[in-house]
Amino acid sequence: MNRKYRKTVVAGNFKMNLLPSDIKEYSETLRQLSGKARHCDMLVCAPFVMLPQAVKAFKDCRIAVGAQNLSDKESGAFTGEVSANQLRDLGVKYVIIGHSERRAYYGETDELVNAKVKAALGAQLNPIVCVGETLKQREQGVTEELVSMQVKLALYGVPSDKMRHVIIAYEPVWAIGTGKTATAEDANEICNKIRSVIRGLYGARISRAVTIQYGGSVNPKNAAELFAMPDIDGALVGGASLNPSDFAAIIEAANQ
Ligand code: PEP
């Protein structure tokens, strides 16, 4: 991380875990354990049905609330969808877009990811845009090209004045939920590549300021080594965020 130029952000992704009735206890423990963290931004991304409870539980503290998805449409006859304005109205501040699970299981394309990024920004939400290669793609030697393309397509048409709201999460698909982490050096190399793509699109000042997280089996043991890398500005944390003590330990590592 490099706090001189950009924010360090640690985000939890509950995925489809926990119950709305779990949030109160979870938030009390996390608030207690992470209360002293001043040097990083923190948030939890909860399932839609838990967002009202989460916003209430984390009110008046430094932990923000995010969603895990949103519709690319503004409003209308789109049964089962949730709009950016609805999230914003609830008090949600962030939204994960293009998570590999949504790309793989729900057919989300780069085009849809781009439309969702624009929808989020249009409602003053901060998108956390996920990119990353599969194991096969890594073995085929196309990681840099693929991730560069995902970043360019996700940000297509996003004006530079909106870029201060955008976070990129580099999440190698083979490292998500598997217990396998990219080495800190390898993760940093791709985060650096992403920064250079953003430099090409928006110039040096914006690329220096953009927060680029790493995600993929981050835990209390490997967090500090990852955060010591110059281009890794925090983490998107799945499994380990379900346990508030583990999540707080990761926050603590980012707070150093
Ligand atoms: C994720 O859900 O984005 C993620 C990185 O999961 P995990 O930390 O469990 O690998």
mmCIF file with all atom_site columns, C-alpha atoms and ligand atoms in Angstrom, residues 13 15 99 101 171 175-178 215-218 236-240, ligand 1:
data_model
loop_
_atom_site.group_PDB
_atom_site.id
_atom_site.type_symbol
_atom_site.label_atom_id
_atom_site.label_alt_id
_atom_site.label_comp_id
_atom_site.label_asym_id
_atom_site.label_entity_id
_atom_site.label_seq_id
_atom_site.pdbx_PDB_ins_code
_atom_site.Cartn_x
_atom_site.Cartn_y
_atom_site.Cartn_z
_atom_site.occupancy
_atom_site.B_iso_or_equiv
_atom_site.pdbx_formal_charge
_atom_site.auth_seq_id
_atom_site.auth_comp_id
_atom_site.auth_asym_id
_atom_site.auth_atom_id
_atom_site.pdbx_PDB_model_num
ATOM   1  C CA . ASN A 1 13  ? -17.823 -10.153 1.092  1.00 0.00 ? 13  ASN A CA 1
ATOM   2  C CA . LYS A 1 15  ? -21.491 -13.923 -0.324 1.00 0.00 ? 15  LYS A CA 1
ATOM   3  C CA . HIS A 1 99  ? -17.298 -10.808 -9.057 1.00 0.00 ? 99  HIS A CA 1
ATOM   4  C CA . GLU A 1 101 ? -18.884 -15.948 -9.208 1.00 0.00 ? 101 GLU A CA 1
ATOM   5  C CA . GLU A 1 171 ? -9.030  -11.520 -7.723 1.00 0.00 ? 171 GLU A CA 1
ATOM   6  C CA . ALA A 1 175 ? -7.408  -18.233 -5.440 1.00 0.00 ? 175 ALA A CA 1
ATOM   7  C CA . ILE A 1 176 ? -11.018 -17.463 -4.452 1.00 0.00 ? 176 ILE A CA 1
ATOM   8  C CA . GLY A 1 177 ? -12.305 -19.699 -1.693 1.00 0.00 ? 177 GLY A CA 1
ATOM   9  C CA . THR A 1 178 ? -9.602  -22.278 -2.375 1.00 0.00 ? 178 THR A CA 1
ATOM   10 C CA . GLY A 1 215 ? -8.707  -10.803 -3.223 1.00 0.00 ? 215 GLY A CA 1
ATOM   11 C CA . GLY A 1 216 ? -8.314  -14.558 -2.982 1.00 0.00 ? 216 GLY A CA 1
ATOM   12 C CA . SER A 1 217 ? -8.033  -16.463 0.295  1.00 0.00 ? 217 SER A CA 1
ATOM   13 C CA . VAL A 1 218 ? -6.750  -13.482 2.270  1.00 0.00 ? 218 VAL A CA 1
ATOM   14 C CA . LEU A 1 236 ? -11.582 -8.025  -0.767 1.00 0.00 ? 236 LEU A CA 1
ATOM   15 C CA . VAL A 1 237 ? -12.099 -10.789 1.754  1.00 0.00 ? 237 VAL A CA 1
ATOM   16 C CA . GLY A 1 238 ? -14.615 -13.605 1.360  1.00 0.00 ? 238 GLY A CA 1
ATOM   17 C CA . GLY A 1 239 ? -14.389 -16.570 3.758  1.00 0.00 ? 239 GLY A CA 1
ATOM   18 C CA . ALA A 1 240 ? -12.324 -14.839 6.440  1.00 0.00 ? 240 ALA A CA 1
HETATM 19 C C1 . PEP B 2 .   ? -14.187 -13.090 -2.607 1.00 0.00 ? 1   PEP B C1 1
HETATM 20 O O1 . PEP B 2 .   ? -15.294 -13.514 -2.339 1.00 0.00 ? 1   PEP B O1 1
HETATM 21 O O2 . PEP B 2 .   ? -14.075 -12.081 -3.296 1.00 0.00 ? 1   PEP B O2 1
HETATM 22 C C2 . PEP B 2 .   ? -13.022 -13.788 -2.080 1.00 0.00 ? 1   PEP B C2 1
HETATM 23 C C3 . PEP B 2 .   ? -11.832 -13.293 -2.338 1.00 0.00 ? 1   PEP B C3 1
HETATM 24 O O3 . PEP B 2 .   ? -13.234 -14.919 -1.331 1.00 0.00 ? 1   PEP B O3 1
HETATM 25 P P1 . PEP B 2 .   ? -12.152 -15.684 -0.398 1.00 0.00 ? 1   PEP B P1 1
HETATM 26 O O4 . PEP B 2 .   ? -11.491 -14.637 0.461  1.00 0.00 ? 1   PEP B O4 1
HETATM 27 O O5 . PEP B 2 .   ? -12.960 -16.667 0.374  1.00 0.00 ? 1   PEP B O5 1
HETATM 28 O O6 . PEP B 2 .   ? -11.170 -16.335 -1.318 1.00 0.00 ? 1   PEP B O6 1
#
